[in-house]
């Protein structure tokens, strides 16, 4: 299946880099929502904006698709200034996913997903094919769900439809504003996993707003930590951010759990493994691609002090609880280098 949507004439859009250059927004009542923000987002990367409530995250996002007009500065997508584009045309090249999805209640799932392709004048057959393809991609069988209305879906399913709709016309850029926050914790985890799976298949330059640090760490290639007026406090990979908070604000923001959270962004050190026998008889096993969190979790679940690490050729070594601590310490040194 061609999940990129690049099968039809004129449908091809590669992911595009985004640059925010001294971006500013002062609302008419004088509120300075965004003081001056500069940020570069690489093509195909997921950047997460995170920060306290009211710090300007949504304002930044909504300036990128011109739902809000900037008061100053520039936004460049693929080198072209966003403010030079027609806002309606622009929005057709940008997928937008919001908290409560905003599906049209009186339209079927099929019609909702086909919204932008219809506006772009695609023929019916092509729209139908693309809709089926996307529904499958987000894990909803078209036979079962295409004819339903939004009120006949669960919150998580609605979110999936919203995501399919955002991807329908193969946008260059995806903007996601708290996309999973209206969903219960279990479905939220599932949707996050789904997002990770999808983004491996469809690489879109994505800006995702959240106030959930776990989510930021799980989904972001890079995280921008903002304080009031969208002041950039640190822009770093999840591993760097947790190992080396750039200042007191970020240190307070990531909080005391950052040591634990680092487990989930640090891979098992293949070079630092012990002989397999040191794990002891019946030790739990984890794949070499696992993180320290998964390895440590397997130890705790089995009540053991070590795991056997396996790759496709078989067992490649043992990792103990003490090794986990050493690996974390050396990963912190690496990320400082
Ligand atoms: N239309 C508006 N007029 C005046 N002030 C506004 C307007 N919209 C938002 N603001 C203010 O701008 C600031 C930034 O709001 P914004 O919604 O961008 O923050 P946020 O970081 O996304 O917040 P949250 O995490 O709570 O959703 C806030 O102080 C908010 O009150």
Short mmCIF file of C-alpha atoms and ligand atoms in Angstrom, two decimals:
data_model
loop_
_atom_site.label_atom_id
_atom_site.label_comp_id
_atom_site.label_asym_id
_atom_site.label_seq_id
_atom_site.Cartn_x
_atom_site.Cartn_y
_atom_site.Cartn_z
CA UNK A 1 0.00 0.00 0.00
CA UNK A 2 1.29 3.45 -0.84
CA UNK A 3 0.70 5.33 2.37
CA UNK A 4 2.41 8.48 1.19
CA UNK A 5 -0.43 9.37 -1.12
CA UNK A 6 2.07 9.94 -3.89
CA UNK A 7 0.21 7.78 -6.36
CA UNK A 8 -1.85 10.43 -8.09
CA UNK A 9 -0.80 13.25 -10.36
CA UNK A 10 0.12 16.42 -8.46
CA UNK A 11 -0.32 14.65 -5.13
CA UNK A 12 3.34 14.55 -4.29
CA UNK A 13 4.51 16.69 -1.43
CA UNK A 14 7.68 15.82 0.37
CA UNK A 15 8.03 16.85 3.96
CA UNK A 16 9.31 20.39 4.26
CA UNK A 17 11.44 22.16 6.86
CA UNK A 18 9.83 24.91 8.93
CA UNK A 19 11.58 27.99 10.26
CA UNK A 20 10.09 30.40 12.76
CA UNK A 21 12.04 33.63 12.62
CA UNK A 22 11.55 36.15 15.44
CA UNK A 23 7.87 35.31 15.46
CA UNK A 24 5.69 37.62 17.56
CA UNK A 25 2.04 37.87 18.53
CA UNK A 26 0.39 40.62 20.51
CA UNK A 27 -3.39 40.22 20.77
CA UNK A 28 -5.54 43.35 20.25
CA UNK A 29 -6.04 43.68 24.03
CA UNK A 30 -2.27 44.04 24.46
CA UNK A 31 -1.56 40.47 25.64
CA UNK A 32 1.89 39.46 24.47
CA UNK A 33 1.31 35.78 23.70
CA UNK A 34 4.56 35.30 21.79
CA UNK A 35 7.40 37.72 22.55
CA UNK A 36 9.93 36.68 19.93
CA UNK A 37 10.41 33.05 18.98
CA UNK A 38 12.92 31.58 16.57
CA UNK A 39 12.96 27.84 15.93
CA UNK A 40 14.02 25.54 13.11
CA UNK A 41 12.30 22.23 12.48
CA UNK A 42 14.04 19.82 10.16
CA UNK A 43 12.22 18.16 7.30
CA UNK A 44 10.29 15.11 8.53
CA UNK A 45 11.04 15.81 12.19
CA UNK A 46 8.57 15.96 15.05
CA UNK A 47 9.08 18.98 17.28
CA UNK A 48 7.08 19.19 20.47
CA UNK A 49 6.18 22.55 22.02
CA UNK A 50 5.74 22.18 25.76
CA UNK A 51 5.40 24.67 28.58
CA UNK A 52 3.02 25.92 31.27
CA UNK A 53 -0.59 26.76 30.51
CA UNK A 54 -0.97 30.08 28.72
CA UNK A 55 2.67 30.31 27.61
CA UNK A 56 1.67 30.70 23.97
CA UNK A 57 1.97 27.18 22.49
CA UNK A 58 -1.35 27.14 20.63
CA UNK A 59 -0.83 30.69 19.43
CA UNK A 60 2.45 29.64 17.82
CA UNK A 61 0.82 26.63 16.18
CA UNK A 62 -2.14 28.60 14.86
CA UNK A 63 0.14 31.20 13.34
CA UNK A 64 1.79 28.51 11.22
CA UNK A 65 -1.49 27.79 9.41
CA UNK A 66 -2.60 31.42 9.70
CA UNK A 67 -5.64 30.83 11.83
CA UNK A 68 -3.95 33.66 13.74
CA UNK A 69 -1.99 36.40 11.98
CA UNK A 70 1.47 37.12 13.43
CA UNK A 71 2.24 40.64 14.69
CA UNK A 72 5.82 40.31 13.56
CA UNK A 73 8.53 37.97 12.34
CA UNK A 74 8.38 35.32 9.65
CA UNK A 75 7.34 31.70 9.17
CA UNK A 76 9.00 29.82 6.36
CA UNK A 77 7.83 26.44 5.09
CA UNK A 78 10.27 24.95 2.64
CA UNK A 79 11.89 28.37 2.41
CA UNK A 80 8.68 30.13 1.33
CA UNK A 81 7.08 32.72 3.55
CA UNK A 82 3.72 31.57 4.89
CA UNK A 83 2.32 35.09 5.01
CA UNK A 84 2.78 35.40 1.24
CA UNK A 85 0.41 32.47 0.63
CA UNK A 86 -3.35 32.59 0.38
CA UNK A 87 -4.53 31.36 3.83
CA UNK A 88 -7.12 28.96 2.43
CA UNK A 89 -4.67 27.41 -0.05
CA UNK A 90 -2.07 27.25 2.69
CA UNK A 91 -4.33 25.31 5.03
CA UNK A 92 -4.88 22.69 2.36
CA UNK A 93 -1.16 21.91 2.49
CA UNK A 94 -1.08 21.69 6.27
CA UNK A 95 -2.75 18.93 8.25
CA UNK A 96 -4.27 20.13 11.53
CA UNK A 97 -5.30 17.82 14.36
CA UNK A 98 -6.90 19.26 17.47
CA UNK A 99 -8.04 17.97 20.83
CA UNK A 100 -11.68 17.31 20.09
CA UNK A 101 -11.01 16.63 16.45
CA UNK A 102 -13.67 18.94 15.06
CA UNK A 103 -15.22 16.32 12.76
CA UNK A 104 -18.32 17.44 10.90
CA UNK A 105 -21.12 15.76 12.91
CA UNK A 106 -23.58 15.40 10.03
CA UNK A 107 -21.08 13.85 7.66
CA UNK A 108 -19.97 10.24 7.52
CA UNK A 109 -16.45 9.18 8.33
CA UNK A 110 -15.81 8.82 4.59
CA UNK A 111 -17.00 12.37 3.87
CA UNK A 112 -15.01 13.76 6.78
CA UNK A 113 -11.77 12.14 5.64
CA UNK A 114 -12.36 13.29 2.07
CA UNK A 115 -12.89 16.96 3.00
CA UNK A 116 -9.65 18.44 1.67
CA UNK A 117 -9.35 16.21 -1.42
CA UNK A 118 -12.92 17.30 -2.32
CA UNK A 119 -11.96 20.94 -1.98
CA UNK A 120 -8.94 20.24 -4.17
CA UNK A 121 -11.22 18.85 -6.85
CA UNK A 122 -10.03 15.23 -6.84
CA UNK A 123 -12.36 12.87 -8.70
CA UNK A 124 -14.68 10.64 -6.67
CA UNK A 125 -12.82 7.43 -7.32
CA UNK A 126 -9.51 8.83 -6.22
CA UNK A 127 -11.07 10.28 -3.06
CA UNK A 128 -12.71 6.94 -2.25
CA UNK A 129 -9.44 5.07 -2.75
CA UNK A 130 -7.48 7.51 -0.63
CA UNK A 131 -10.11 7.43 2.13
CA UNK A 132 -10.06 3.63 2.30
CA UNK A 133 -6.29 3.60 2.33
CA UNK A 134 -6.11 6.11 5.19
CA UNK A 135 -8.80 4.45 7.27
CA UNK A 136 -6.85 1.22 7.04
CA UNK A 137 -3.68 3.05 7.92
CA UNK A 138 -5.19 4.38 11.15
CA UNK A 139 -6.59 0.97 12.04
CA UNK A 140 -10.30 1.44 11.14
CA UNK A 141 -11.64 -0.98 8.56
CA UNK A 142 -13.41 1.01 5.82
CA UNK A 143 -16.20 -1.60 5.48
CA UNK A 144 -17.08 -1.16 9.13
CA UNK A 145 -16.44 2.52 9.74
CA UNK A 146 -16.58 4.56 6.51
CA UNK A 147 -20.38 4.89 6.62
CA UNK A 148 -20.65 5.78 10.30
CA UNK A 149 -21.24 9.22 11.74
CA UNK A 150 -18.92 10.73 14.36
CA UNK A 151 -21.39 10.11 17.21
CA UNK A 152 -21.22 6.38 16.38
CA UNK A 153 -17.52 6.25 17.23
CA UNK A 154 -15.51 6.18 20.47
CA UNK A 155 -13.32 9.16 21.37
CA UNK A 156 -10.19 7.29 20.29
CA UNK A 157 -11.79 6.28 16.98
CA UNK A 158 -12.83 9.88 16.34
CA UNK A 159 -9.24 10.93 16.96
CA UNK A 160 -8.08 8.37 14.38
CA UNK A 161 -10.54 9.74 11.84
CA UNK A 162 -9.24 13.24 12.59
CA UNK A 163 -5.75 12.04 11.94
CA UNK A 164 -6.75 10.34 8.68
CA UNK A 165 -8.50 13.55 7.61
CA UNK A 166 -5.38 15.59 8.37
CA UNK A 167 -3.27 13.28 6.20
CA UNK A 168 -5.79 12.95 3.36
CA UNK A 169 -4.27 15.33 0.83
CA UNK A 170 -0.72 14.38 1.75
CA UNK A 171 0.18 17.66 3.47
CA UNK A 172 3.78 18.79 3.80
CA UNK A 173 3.29 19.74 7.40
CA UNK A 174 1.24 18.40 10.27
CA UNK A 175 0.18 20.56 13.22
CA UNK A 176 -1.19 18.76 16.27
CA UNK A 177 -2.63 20.65 19.24
CA UNK A 178 -3.02 18.39 22.29
CA UNK A 179 -4.20 15.65 19.94
CA UNK A 180 -4.52 12.90 22.54
CA UNK A 181 -5.52 14.80 25.65
CA UNK A 182 -9.27 14.19 25.41
CA UNK A 183 -8.74 10.42 25.34
CA UNK A 184 -8.52 8.15 28.40
CA UNK A 185 -5.01 7.07 29.47
CA UNK A 186 -5.14 3.57 27.96
CA UNK A 187 -6.38 4.71 24.57
CA UNK A 188 -4.02 7.61 24.76
CA UNK A 189 -1.06 5.24 25.02
CA UNK A 190 -2.43 3.24 22.09
CA UNK A 191 -2.92 6.33 19.94
CA UNK A 192 0.61 7.49 20.77
CA UNK A 193 1.94 4.10 19.68
CA UNK A 194 -0.15 4.38 16.54
CA UNK A 195 1.29 7.81 15.87
CA UNK A 196 4.82 6.42 16.19
CA UNK A 197 3.98 3.59 13.80
CA UNK A 198 2.40 6.00 11.32
CA UNK A 199 5.23 8.43 11.41
CA UNK A 200 7.64 5.67 10.52
CA UNK A 201 5.51 5.14 7.39
CA UNK A 202 4.57 8.75 6.62
CA UNK A 203 7.25 11.23 7.58
CA UNK A 204 5.69 14.65 7.89
CA UNK A 205 7.30 17.67 9.45
CA UNK A 206 5.22 17.90 12.58
CA UNK A 207 4.71 20.45 15.35
CA UNK A 208 2.90 18.92 18.29
CA UNK A 209 1.67 20.89 21.30
CA UNK A 210 1.28 19.12 24.61
CA UNK A 211 1.55 19.83 28.30
CA UNK A 212 2.44 16.21 29.03
CA UNK A 213 6.17 15.66 29.38
CA UNK A 214 5.90 11.87 29.01
CA UNK A 215 4.12 12.38 25.71
CA UNK A 216 6.74 14.90 24.57
CA UNK A 217 9.51 12.45 25.36
CA UNK A 218 7.79 9.56 23.68
CA UNK A 219 6.80 11.35 20.47
CA UNK A 220 9.30 14.15 19.91
CA UNK A 221 12.52 14.12 17.94
CA UNK A 222 13.15 17.46 19.58
CA UNK A 223 11.40 19.28 22.39
CA UNK A 224 11.10 23.06 22.69
CA UNK A 225 10.48 24.05 26.31
CA UNK A 226 8.70 27.40 26.45
CA UNK A 227 8.02 29.76 29.33
CA UNK A 228 5.59 32.70 29.36
CA UNK A 229 5.34 34.68 26.11
CA UNK A 230 6.70 31.61 24.29
CA UNK A 231 10.22 32.30 25.46
CA UNK A 232 12.44 29.44 24.35
CA UNK A 233 14.19 27.95 27.36
CA UNK A 234 15.71 24.91 25.69
CA UNK A 235 15.46 23.13 22.35
CA UNK A 236 16.92 19.66 22.51
CA UNK A 237 16.36 15.96 21.92
CA UNK A 238 14.45 14.16 24.69
CA UNK A 239 17.65 12.43 25.85
CA UNK A 240 19.60 15.70 26.03
CA UNK A 241 16.77 17.54 27.76
CA UNK A 242 16.48 14.94 30.51
CA UNK A 243 20.22 14.43 30.96
CA UNK A 244 21.15 18.11 30.78
CA UNK A 245 18.37 20.59 31.56
CA UNK A 246 19.75 23.89 30.23
CA UNK A 247 18.70 26.09 33.16
CA UNK A 248 16.73 26.19 36.41
CA UNK A 249 13.41 26.69 34.62
CA UNK A 250 13.86 23.54 32.55
CA UNK A 251 15.18 21.61 35.53
CA UNK A 252 12.05 22.51 37.52
CA UNK A 253 9.85 21.81 34.52
CA UNK A 254 11.19 18.30 33.89
CA UNK A 255 11.04 17.66 37.63
CA UNK A 256 12.34 14.98 39.90
CA UNK A 257 11.26 12.12 37.66
CA UNK A 258 13.72 12.99 34.98
CA UNK A 259 16.11 10.26 36.14
CA UNK A 260 13.37 7.65 35.73
CA UNK A 261 12.25 9.12 32.41
CA UNK A 262 15.78 8.88 31.08
CA UNK A 263 15.44 5.11 31.25
CA UNK A 264 12.95 5.25 28.40
CA UNK A 265 15.18 7.28 26.08
CA UNK A 266 18.41 5.38 26.70
CA UNK A 267 19.12 2.23 24.68
CA UNK A 268 20.74 -0.89 26.10
CA UNK A 269 24.52 -0.46 25.73
CA UNK A 270 25.50 -3.34 23.44
CA UNK A 271 29.18 -2.80 24.18
CA UNK A 272 28.79 -2.94 27.93
CA UNK A 273 27.12 -6.35 28.28
CA UNK A 274 28.34 -9.15 30.53
CA UNK A 275 28.66 -12.84 29.61
CA UNK A 276 25.18 -14.37 29.26
CA UNK A 277 25.78 -16.82 32.13
CA UNK A 278 25.99 -13.93 34.61
CA UNK A 279 22.25 -13.34 34.24
CA UNK A 280 21.64 -16.70 35.95
CA UNK A 281 19.31 -19.55 35.04
CA UNK A 282 15.81 -18.52 33.92
CA UNK A 283 16.53 -14.78 33.72
CA UNK A 284 13.99 -12.76 31.67
CA UNK A 285 14.93 -11.83 28.12
CA UNK A 286 14.67 -8.54 26.25
CA UNK A 287 15.48 -7.64 22.64
CA UNK A 288 18.69 -5.69 21.96
CA UNK A 289 16.51 -2.87 20.58
CA UNK A 290 14.87 -2.39 24.01
CA UNK A 291 15.43 0.66 26.19
CA UNK A 292 16.85 0.58 29.69
CA UNK A 293 13.30 1.09 30.94
CA UNK A 294 12.11 -2.10 29.28
CA UNK A 295 15.16 -4.00 30.59
CA UNK A 296 14.73 -2.69 34.12
CA UNK A 297 10.97 -3.29 33.94
CA UNK A 298 11.60 -6.92 32.95
CA UNK A 299 13.92 -7.34 35.95
CA UNK A 300 11.36 -5.89 38.36
CA UNK A 301 8.48 -7.93 36.90
CA UNK A 302 10.47 -11.17 37.24
CA UNK A 303 11.97 -10.26 40.62
CA UNK A 304 15.46 -10.74 39.18
CA UNK A 305 18.61 -8.64 39.17
CA UNK A 306 19.52 -9.17 35.50
CA UNK A 307 18.17 -9.79 32.01
CA UNK A 308 19.47 -11.65 28.99
CA UNK A 309 19.72 -9.43 25.91
CA UNK A 310 18.89 -11.06 22.58
CA UNK A 311 19.20 -10.05 18.96
CA UNK A 312 18.24 -12.03 15.88
CA UNK A 313 21.31 -14.29 16.24
CA UNK A 314 20.46 -15.25 19.83
CA UNK A 315 21.60 -14.17 23.30
CA UNK A 316 24.32 -11.52 23.10
CA UNK A 317 24.92 -10.79 26.78
CA UNK A 318 23.54 -10.01 30.21
CA UNK A 319 22.61 -6.69 31.79
CA UNK A 320 22.28 -6.20 35.56
CA UNK A 321 20.46 -3.53 37.56
CA UNK A 322 23.83 -1.98 38.44
CA UNK A 323 24.73 -1.88 34.72
CA UNK A 324 21.55 0.13 34.11
CA UNK A 325 22.81 2.82 36.45
CA UNK A 326 26.26 2.85 34.81
CA UNK A 327 24.69 3.05 31.34
CA UNK A 328 22.55 6.03 32.41
CA UNK A 329 25.57 7.83 33.83
CA UNK A 330 27.62 7.30 30.69
CA UNK A 331 24.71 8.33 28.43
CA UNK A 332 24.60 11.64 30.34
CA UNK A 333 28.30 12.18 29.62
CA UNK A 334 27.76 11.31 25.94
CA UNK A 335 24.90 13.75 25.54
CA UNK A 336 27.06 16.51 27.04
CA UNK A 337 29.81 15.84 24.51
N1 LIG B 1 -7.84 36.03 21.38
C1 LIG B 1 -7.08 36.34 22.42
N2 LIG B 1 -7.05 37.59 22.92
C2 LIG B 1 -6.27 37.93 23.96
N3 LIG B 1 -5.44 37.08 24.58
C3 LIG B 1 -5.43 35.80 24.13
C4 LIG B 1 -6.24 35.37 23.04
N4 LIG B 1 -6.00 34.05 22.82
C5 LIG B 1 -5.09 33.68 23.73
N5 LIG B 1 -4.73 34.73 24.52
C6 LIG B 1 -3.74 34.75 25.59
O1 LIG B 1 -2.46 34.49 25.02
C7 LIG B 1 -1.68 33.70 25.90
C8 LIG B 1 -1.25 32.44 25.19
O2 LIG B 1 -2.38 31.61 24.93
P1 LIG B 1 -2.24 30.19 24.22
O3 LIG B 1 -3.59 29.62 24.07
O4 LIG B 1 -1.38 30.33 23.04
O5 LIG B 1 -1.41 29.40 25.36
P2 LIG B 1 -1.12 27.83 25.53
O6 LIG B 1 0.30 27.74 25.95
O7 LIG B 1 -1.52 27.11 24.30
O8 LIG B 1 -2.09 27.48 26.74
P3 LIG B 1 -2.76 26.09 27.21
O9 LIG B 1 -1.64 25.12 27.46
O10 LIG B 1 -3.48 26.49 28.46
O11 LIG B 1 -3.68 25.66 26.10
C9 LIG B 1 -2.54 33.46 27.13
O12 LIG B 1 -2.19 34.40 28.10
C10 LIG B 1 -3.95 33.68 26.64
O13 LIG B 1 -4.78 34.14 27.67
#
